[in-house]
PDB file of C-alpha atoms in Angstrom:
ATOM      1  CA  UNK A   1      48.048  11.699 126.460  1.00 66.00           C
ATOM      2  CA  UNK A   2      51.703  11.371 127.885  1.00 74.00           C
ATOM      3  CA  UNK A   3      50.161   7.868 129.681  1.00 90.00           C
ATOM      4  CA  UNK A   4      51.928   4.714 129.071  1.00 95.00           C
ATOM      5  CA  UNK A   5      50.030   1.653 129.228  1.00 95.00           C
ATOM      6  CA  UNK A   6      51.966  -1.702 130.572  1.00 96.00           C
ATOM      7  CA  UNK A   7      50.752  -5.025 130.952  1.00 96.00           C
ATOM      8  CA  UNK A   8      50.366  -7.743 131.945  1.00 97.00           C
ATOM      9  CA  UNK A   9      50.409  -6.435 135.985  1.00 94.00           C
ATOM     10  CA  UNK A  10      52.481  -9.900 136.546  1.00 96.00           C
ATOM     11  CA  UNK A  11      53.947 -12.528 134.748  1.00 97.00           C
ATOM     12  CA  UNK A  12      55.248 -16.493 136.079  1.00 97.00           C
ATOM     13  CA  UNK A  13      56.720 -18.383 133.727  1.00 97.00           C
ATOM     14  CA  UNK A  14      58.896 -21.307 134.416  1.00 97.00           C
ATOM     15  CA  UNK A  15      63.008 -21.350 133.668  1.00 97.00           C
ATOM     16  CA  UNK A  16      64.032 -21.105 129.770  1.00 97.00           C
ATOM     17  CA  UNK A  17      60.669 -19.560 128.876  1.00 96.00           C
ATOM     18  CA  UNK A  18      59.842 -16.453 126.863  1.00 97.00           C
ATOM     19  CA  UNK A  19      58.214 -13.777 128.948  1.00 98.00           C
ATOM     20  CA  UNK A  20      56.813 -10.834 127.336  1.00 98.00           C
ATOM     21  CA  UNK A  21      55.825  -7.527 128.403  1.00 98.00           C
ATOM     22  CA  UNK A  22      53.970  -5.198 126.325  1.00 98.00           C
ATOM     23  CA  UNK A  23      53.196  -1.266 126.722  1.00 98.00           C
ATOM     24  CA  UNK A  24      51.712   1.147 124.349  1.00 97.00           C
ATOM     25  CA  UNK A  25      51.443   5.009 124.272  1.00 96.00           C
ATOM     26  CA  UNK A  26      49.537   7.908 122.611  1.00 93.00           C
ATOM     27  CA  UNK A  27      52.393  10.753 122.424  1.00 91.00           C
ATOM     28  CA  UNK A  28      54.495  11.097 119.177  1.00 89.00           C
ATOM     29  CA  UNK A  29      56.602  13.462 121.047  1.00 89.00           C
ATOM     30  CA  UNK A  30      58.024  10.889 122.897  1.00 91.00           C
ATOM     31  CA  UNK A  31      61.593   9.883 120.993  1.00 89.00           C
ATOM     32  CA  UNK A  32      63.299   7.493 123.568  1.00 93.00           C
ATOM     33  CA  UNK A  33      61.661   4.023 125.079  1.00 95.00           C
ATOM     34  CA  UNK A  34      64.056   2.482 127.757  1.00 95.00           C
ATOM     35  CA  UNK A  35      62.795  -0.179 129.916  1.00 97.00           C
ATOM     36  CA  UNK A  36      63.846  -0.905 133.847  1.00 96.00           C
ATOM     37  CA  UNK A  37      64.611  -3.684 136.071  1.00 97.00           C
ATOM     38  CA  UNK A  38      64.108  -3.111 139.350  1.00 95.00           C
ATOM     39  CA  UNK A  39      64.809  -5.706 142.292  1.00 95.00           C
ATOM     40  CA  UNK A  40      63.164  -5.221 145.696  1.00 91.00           C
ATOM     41  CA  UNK A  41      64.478  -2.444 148.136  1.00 89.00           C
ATOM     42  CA  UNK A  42      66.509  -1.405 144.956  1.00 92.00           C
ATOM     43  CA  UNK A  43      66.157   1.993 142.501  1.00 93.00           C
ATOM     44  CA  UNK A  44      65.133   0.907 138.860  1.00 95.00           C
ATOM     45  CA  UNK A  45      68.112  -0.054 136.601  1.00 95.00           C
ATOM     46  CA  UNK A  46      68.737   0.464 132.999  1.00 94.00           C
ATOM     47  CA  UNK A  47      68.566  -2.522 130.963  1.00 96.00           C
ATOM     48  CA  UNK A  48      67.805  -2.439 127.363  1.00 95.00           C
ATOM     49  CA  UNK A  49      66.459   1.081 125.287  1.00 94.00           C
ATOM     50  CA  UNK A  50      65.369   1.845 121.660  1.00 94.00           C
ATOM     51  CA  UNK A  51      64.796   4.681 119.548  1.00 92.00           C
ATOM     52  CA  UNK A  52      61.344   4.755 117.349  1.00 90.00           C
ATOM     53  CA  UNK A  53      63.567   4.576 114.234  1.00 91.00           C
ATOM     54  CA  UNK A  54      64.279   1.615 115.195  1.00 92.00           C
ATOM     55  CA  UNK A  55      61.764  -2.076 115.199  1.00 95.00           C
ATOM     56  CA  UNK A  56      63.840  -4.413 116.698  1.00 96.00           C
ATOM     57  CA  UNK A  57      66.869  -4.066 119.512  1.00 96.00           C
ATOM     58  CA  UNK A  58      68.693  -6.996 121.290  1.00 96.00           C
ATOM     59  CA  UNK A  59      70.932  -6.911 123.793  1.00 95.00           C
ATOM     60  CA  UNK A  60      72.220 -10.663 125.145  1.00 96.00           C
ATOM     61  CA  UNK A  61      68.613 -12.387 126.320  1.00 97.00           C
ATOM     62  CA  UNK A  62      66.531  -9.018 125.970  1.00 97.00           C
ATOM     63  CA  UNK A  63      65.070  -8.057 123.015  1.00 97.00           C
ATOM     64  CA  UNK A  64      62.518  -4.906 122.281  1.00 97.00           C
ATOM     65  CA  UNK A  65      60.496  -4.911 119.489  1.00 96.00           C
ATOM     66  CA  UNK A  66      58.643  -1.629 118.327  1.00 96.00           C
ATOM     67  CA  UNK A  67      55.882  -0.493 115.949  1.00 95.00           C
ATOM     68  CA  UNK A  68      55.746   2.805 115.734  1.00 93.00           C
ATOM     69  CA  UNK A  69      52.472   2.847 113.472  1.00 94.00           C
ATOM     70  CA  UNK A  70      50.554   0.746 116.487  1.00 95.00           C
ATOM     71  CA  UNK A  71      52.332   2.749 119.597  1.00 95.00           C
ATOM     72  CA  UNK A  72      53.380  -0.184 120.771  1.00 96.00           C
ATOM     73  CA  UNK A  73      56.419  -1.530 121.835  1.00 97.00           C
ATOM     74  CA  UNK A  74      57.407  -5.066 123.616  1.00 98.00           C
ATOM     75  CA  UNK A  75      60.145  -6.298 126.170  1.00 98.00           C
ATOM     76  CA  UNK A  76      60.537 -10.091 125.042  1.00 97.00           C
ATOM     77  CA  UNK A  77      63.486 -12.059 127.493  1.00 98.00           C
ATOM     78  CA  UNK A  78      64.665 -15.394 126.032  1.00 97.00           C
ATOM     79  CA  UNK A  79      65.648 -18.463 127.982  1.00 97.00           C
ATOM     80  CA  UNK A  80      64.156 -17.074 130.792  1.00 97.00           C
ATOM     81  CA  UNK A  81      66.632 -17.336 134.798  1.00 97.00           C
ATOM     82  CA  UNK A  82      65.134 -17.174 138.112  1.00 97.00           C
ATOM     83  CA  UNK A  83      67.493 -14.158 138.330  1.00 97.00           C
ATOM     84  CA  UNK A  84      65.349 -12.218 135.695  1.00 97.00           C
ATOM     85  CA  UNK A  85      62.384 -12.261 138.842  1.00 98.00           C
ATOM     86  CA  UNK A  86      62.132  -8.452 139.121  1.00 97.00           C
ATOM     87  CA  UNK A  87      59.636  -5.948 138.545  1.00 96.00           C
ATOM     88  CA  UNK A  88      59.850  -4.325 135.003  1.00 97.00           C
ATOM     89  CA  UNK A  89      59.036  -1.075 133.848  1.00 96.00           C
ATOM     90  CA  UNK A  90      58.870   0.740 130.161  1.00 97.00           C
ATOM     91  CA  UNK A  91      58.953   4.531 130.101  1.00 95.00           C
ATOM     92  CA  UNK A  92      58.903   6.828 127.076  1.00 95.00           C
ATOM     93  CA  UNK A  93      61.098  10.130 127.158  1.00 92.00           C
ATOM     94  CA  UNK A  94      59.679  13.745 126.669  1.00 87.00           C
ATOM     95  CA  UNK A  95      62.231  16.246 127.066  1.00 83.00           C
ATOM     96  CA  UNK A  96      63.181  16.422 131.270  1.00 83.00           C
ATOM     97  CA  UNK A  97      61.660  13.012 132.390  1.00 87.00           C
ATOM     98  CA  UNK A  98      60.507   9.773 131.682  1.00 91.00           C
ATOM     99  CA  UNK A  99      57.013   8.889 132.044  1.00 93.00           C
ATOM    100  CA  UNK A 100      56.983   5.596 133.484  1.00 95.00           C
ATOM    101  CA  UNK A 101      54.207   2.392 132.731  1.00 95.00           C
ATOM    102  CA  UNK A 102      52.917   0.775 135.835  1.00 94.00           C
ATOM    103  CA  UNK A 103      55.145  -2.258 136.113  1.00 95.00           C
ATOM    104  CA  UNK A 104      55.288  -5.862 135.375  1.00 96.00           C
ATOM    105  CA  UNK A 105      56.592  -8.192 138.378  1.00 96.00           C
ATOM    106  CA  UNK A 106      57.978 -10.984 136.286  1.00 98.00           C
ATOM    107  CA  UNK A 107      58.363 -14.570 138.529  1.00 98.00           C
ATOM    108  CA  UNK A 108      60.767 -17.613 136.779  1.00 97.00           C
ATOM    109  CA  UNK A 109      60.328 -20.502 138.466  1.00 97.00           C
ATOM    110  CA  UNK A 110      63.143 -22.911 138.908  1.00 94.00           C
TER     111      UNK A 110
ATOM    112  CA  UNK B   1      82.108   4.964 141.420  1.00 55.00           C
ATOM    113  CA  UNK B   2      79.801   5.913 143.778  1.00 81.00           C
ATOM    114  CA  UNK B   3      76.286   6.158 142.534  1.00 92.00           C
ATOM    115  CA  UNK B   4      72.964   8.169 143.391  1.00 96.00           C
ATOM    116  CA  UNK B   5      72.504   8.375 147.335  1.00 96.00           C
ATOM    117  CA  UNK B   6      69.185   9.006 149.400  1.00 97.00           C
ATOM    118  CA  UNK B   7      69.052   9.683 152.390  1.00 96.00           C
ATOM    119  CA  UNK B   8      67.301   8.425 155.244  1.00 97.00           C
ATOM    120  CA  UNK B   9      66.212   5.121 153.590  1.00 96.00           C
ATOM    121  CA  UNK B  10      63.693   5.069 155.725  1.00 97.00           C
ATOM    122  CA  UNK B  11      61.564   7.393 157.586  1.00 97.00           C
ATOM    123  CA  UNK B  12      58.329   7.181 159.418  1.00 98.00           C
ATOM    124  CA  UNK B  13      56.733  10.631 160.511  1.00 97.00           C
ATOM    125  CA  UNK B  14      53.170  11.215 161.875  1.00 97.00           C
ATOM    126  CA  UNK B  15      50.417  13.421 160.028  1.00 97.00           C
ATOM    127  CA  UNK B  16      51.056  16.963 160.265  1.00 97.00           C
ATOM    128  CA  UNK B  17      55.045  17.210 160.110  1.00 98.00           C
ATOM    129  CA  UNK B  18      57.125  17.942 157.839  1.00 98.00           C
ATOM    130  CA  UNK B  19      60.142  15.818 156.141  1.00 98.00           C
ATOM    131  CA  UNK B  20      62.852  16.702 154.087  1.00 98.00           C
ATOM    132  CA  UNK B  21      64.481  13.553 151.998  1.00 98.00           C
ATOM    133  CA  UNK B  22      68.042  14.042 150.631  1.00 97.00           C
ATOM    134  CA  UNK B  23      69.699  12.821 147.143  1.00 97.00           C
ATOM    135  CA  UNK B  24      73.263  13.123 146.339  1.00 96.00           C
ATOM    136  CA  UNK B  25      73.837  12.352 142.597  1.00 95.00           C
ATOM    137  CA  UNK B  26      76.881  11.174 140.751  1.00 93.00           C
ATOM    138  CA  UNK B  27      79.862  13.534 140.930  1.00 91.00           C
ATOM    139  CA  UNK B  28      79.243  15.480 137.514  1.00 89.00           C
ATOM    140  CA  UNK B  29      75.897  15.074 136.342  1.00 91.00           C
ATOM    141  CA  UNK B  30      74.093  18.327 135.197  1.00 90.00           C
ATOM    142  CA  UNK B  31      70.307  17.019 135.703  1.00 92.00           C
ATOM    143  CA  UNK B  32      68.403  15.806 138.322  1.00 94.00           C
ATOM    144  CA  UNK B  33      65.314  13.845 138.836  1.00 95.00           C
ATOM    145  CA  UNK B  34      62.802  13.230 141.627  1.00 97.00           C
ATOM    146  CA  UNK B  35      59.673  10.505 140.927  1.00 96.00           C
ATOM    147  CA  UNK B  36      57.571   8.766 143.342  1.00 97.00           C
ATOM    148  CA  UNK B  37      56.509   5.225 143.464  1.00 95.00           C
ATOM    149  CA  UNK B  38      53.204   4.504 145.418  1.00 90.00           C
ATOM    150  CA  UNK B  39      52.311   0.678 146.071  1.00 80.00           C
ATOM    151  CA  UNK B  40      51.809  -1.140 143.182  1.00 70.00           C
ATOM    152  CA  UNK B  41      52.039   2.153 140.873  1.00 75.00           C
ATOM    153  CA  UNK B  42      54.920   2.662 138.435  1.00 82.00           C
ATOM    154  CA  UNK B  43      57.195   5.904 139.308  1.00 92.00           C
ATOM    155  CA  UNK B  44      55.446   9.245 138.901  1.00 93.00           C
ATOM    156  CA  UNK B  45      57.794  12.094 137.498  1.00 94.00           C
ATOM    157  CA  UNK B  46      58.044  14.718 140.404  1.00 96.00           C
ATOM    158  CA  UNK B  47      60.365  17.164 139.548  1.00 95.00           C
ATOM    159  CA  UNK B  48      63.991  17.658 137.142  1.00 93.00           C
ATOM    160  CA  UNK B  49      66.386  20.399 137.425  1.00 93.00           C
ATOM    161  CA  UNK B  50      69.073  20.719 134.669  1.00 90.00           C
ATOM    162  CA  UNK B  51      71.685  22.982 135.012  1.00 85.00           C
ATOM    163  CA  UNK B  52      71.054  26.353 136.694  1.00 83.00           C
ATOM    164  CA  UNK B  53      67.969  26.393 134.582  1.00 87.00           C
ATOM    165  CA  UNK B  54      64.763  27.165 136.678  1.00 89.00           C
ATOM    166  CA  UNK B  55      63.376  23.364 137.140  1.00 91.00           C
ATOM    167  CA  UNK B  56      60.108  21.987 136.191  1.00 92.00           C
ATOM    168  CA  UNK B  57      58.083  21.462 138.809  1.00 93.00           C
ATOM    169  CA  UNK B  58      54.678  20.411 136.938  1.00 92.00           C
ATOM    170  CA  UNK B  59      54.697  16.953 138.439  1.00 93.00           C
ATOM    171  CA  UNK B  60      54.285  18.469 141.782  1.00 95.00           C
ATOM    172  CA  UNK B  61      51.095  17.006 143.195  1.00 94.00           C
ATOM    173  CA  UNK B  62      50.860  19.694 145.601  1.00 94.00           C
ATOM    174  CA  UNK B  63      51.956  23.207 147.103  1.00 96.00           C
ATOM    175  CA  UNK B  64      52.852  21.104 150.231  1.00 97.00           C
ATOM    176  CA  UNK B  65      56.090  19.366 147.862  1.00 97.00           C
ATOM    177  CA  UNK B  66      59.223  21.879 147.215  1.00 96.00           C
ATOM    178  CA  UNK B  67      62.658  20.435 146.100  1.00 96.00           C
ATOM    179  CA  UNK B  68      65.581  22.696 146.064  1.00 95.00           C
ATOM    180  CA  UNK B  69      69.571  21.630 144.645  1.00 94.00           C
ATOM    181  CA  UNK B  70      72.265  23.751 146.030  1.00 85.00           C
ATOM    182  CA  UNK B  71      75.288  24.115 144.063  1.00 81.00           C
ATOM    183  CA  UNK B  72      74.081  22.132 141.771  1.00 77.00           C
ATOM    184  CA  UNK B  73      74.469  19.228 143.371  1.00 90.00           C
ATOM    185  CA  UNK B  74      72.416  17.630 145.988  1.00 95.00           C
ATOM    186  CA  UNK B  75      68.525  18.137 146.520  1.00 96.00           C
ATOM    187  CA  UNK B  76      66.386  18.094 149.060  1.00 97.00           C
ATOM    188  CA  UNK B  77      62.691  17.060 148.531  1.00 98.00           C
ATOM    189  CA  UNK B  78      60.436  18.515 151.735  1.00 98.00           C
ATOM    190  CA  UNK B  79      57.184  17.696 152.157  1.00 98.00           C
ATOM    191  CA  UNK B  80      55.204  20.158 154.584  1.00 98.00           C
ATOM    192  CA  UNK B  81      52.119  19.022 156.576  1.00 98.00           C
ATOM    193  CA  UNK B  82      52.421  15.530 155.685  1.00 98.00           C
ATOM    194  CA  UNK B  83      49.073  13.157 154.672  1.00 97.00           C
ATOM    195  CA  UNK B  84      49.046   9.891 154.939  1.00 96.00           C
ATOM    196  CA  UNK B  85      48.610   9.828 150.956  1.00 94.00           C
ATOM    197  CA  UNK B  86      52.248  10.423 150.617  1.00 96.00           C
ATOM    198  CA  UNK B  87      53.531   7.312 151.858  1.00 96.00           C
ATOM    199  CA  UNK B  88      55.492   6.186 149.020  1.00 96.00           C
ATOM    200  CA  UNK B  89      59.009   5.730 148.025  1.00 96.00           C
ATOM    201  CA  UNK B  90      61.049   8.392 146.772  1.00 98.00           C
ATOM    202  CA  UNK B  91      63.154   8.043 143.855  1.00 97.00           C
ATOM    203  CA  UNK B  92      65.908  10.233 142.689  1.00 97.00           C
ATOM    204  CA  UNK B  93      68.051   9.701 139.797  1.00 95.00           C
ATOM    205  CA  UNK B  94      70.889  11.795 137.927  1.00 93.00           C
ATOM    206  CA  UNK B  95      72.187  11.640 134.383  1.00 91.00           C
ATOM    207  CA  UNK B  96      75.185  13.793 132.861  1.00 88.00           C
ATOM    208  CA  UNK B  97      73.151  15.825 130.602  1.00 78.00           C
ATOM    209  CA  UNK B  98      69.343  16.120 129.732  1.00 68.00           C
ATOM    210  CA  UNK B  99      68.899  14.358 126.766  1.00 70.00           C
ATOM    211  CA  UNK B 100      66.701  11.055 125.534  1.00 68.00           C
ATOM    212  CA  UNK B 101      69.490   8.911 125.331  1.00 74.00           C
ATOM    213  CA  UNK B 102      71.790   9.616 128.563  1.00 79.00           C
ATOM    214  CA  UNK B 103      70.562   7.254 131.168  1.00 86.00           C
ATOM    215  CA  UNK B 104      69.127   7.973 134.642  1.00 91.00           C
ATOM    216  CA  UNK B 105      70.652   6.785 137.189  1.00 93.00           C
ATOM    217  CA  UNK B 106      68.178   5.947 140.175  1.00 95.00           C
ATOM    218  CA  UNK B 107      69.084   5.684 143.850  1.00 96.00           C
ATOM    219  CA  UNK B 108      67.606   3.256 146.097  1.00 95.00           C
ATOM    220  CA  UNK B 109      64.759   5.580 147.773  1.00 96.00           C
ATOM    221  CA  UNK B 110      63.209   6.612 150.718  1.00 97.00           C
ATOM    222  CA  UNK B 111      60.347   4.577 151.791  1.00 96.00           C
ATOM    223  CA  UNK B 112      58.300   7.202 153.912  1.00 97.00           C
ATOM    224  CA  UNK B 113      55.583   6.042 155.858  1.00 97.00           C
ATOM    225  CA  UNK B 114      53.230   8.687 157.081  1.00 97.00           C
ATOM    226  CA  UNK B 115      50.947   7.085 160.492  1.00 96.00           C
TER     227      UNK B 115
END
């Protein structure tokens, strides 16, 4: 039950696309749904996070959207960069950690 | 400034021995946070300590892990009798308080590689 489900596994898309990653979860006692970018050899980074009062979040090209009736909540990044090419992660927070979804390795092709 | 710190970045042991894996965290911040990531596999939550509060060890996968955080600052992470299983990469991270919405900070890891 504290699971989080993330797919797709990867993702290519080509330059000024719209990639989205989606990830659902069974726990109502999570209250906090950040999502990560990690780069190779590097620790996961903070980029975008949402509360489940919320449905909709942006933040310059990253947007979440969440449903909290479905469990579900979605990373979508407009106008896609080759930069963006990074693994992603969504996590939900219980109280002392975040439980992490399995990653999304996201390829934008030039 | 300076962010999370592991040390070694890397370390290779054989089957058997033990390791110890080091995190210093930001200057300040109350909780901290060990989590694995195996090949492939998103992180797995290890271990948090907040405060001098007696941590929570249930993501332990064994009696082989132990973590310990003197002065309330760094941690060590040892892993006794090493399997080849534990080859991962080691994640620590740090955040000012425990609470939903203050970030953790990761460092970049230790890959260990048990032969």
């Amino acid at each position: 039950q504290q699971q989080v489900k993330q797919s797709p596994q990867s993702l290519i898309v080509q330059k000024g696309g719209i990639p989205i990653i989606n990830c659902a979860y069974e726990n109502t006692a999570f209250d906090y749904f950040p999502w990560y970018q990690q780069f190779p050899g590097k620790g996961p980074a903070l980029l975008i996070a949402i509360r489940p009062d919320v449905s909709e979040k942006k933040e310059g090209r990253f947007t979440i959207s969440f449903n909290k009736s479905a469990k579900q909540f979605s990373l979508h990044i407009m106008d896609s960069q080759p930069g963006d090419s990074a693994t992603y992660f969504c996590a939900a927070y219980i109280p002392g950690k975040l439980i992490f979804g399995q990653g999304t390795e996201l390829s934008v092709k030039p | 400034g300076a962010g999370v710190s592991q040390s070694p970045s890397n370390k290779v042991t054989e089957k058997g021995k033990d390791v110890e894996l080091r995190c210093d965290p930001i200057s300040g911040h109350t909780a901290l946070y060990w989590y694995r990531q195996s090949l492939g596999q998103g992180l797995e939550f290890l271990i948090y300590f907040q405060g001098n509060s007696a941590p929570d060890k249930s993501g332990l996968p064994s009696d082989r892990f132990s973590a310990e955080r003197t002065g309330g600052s760094v941690s060590t992470l040892t892993i006794q009798r090493t399997q080849q299983e534990d080859s991962a990469v080691y994640l620590c991270a740090s955040s000012l308080v425990s609470d939903s919405t203050d970030t953790q900070y990761f460092g970049p890891g230790t890959r260990l590689t048990v032969l």
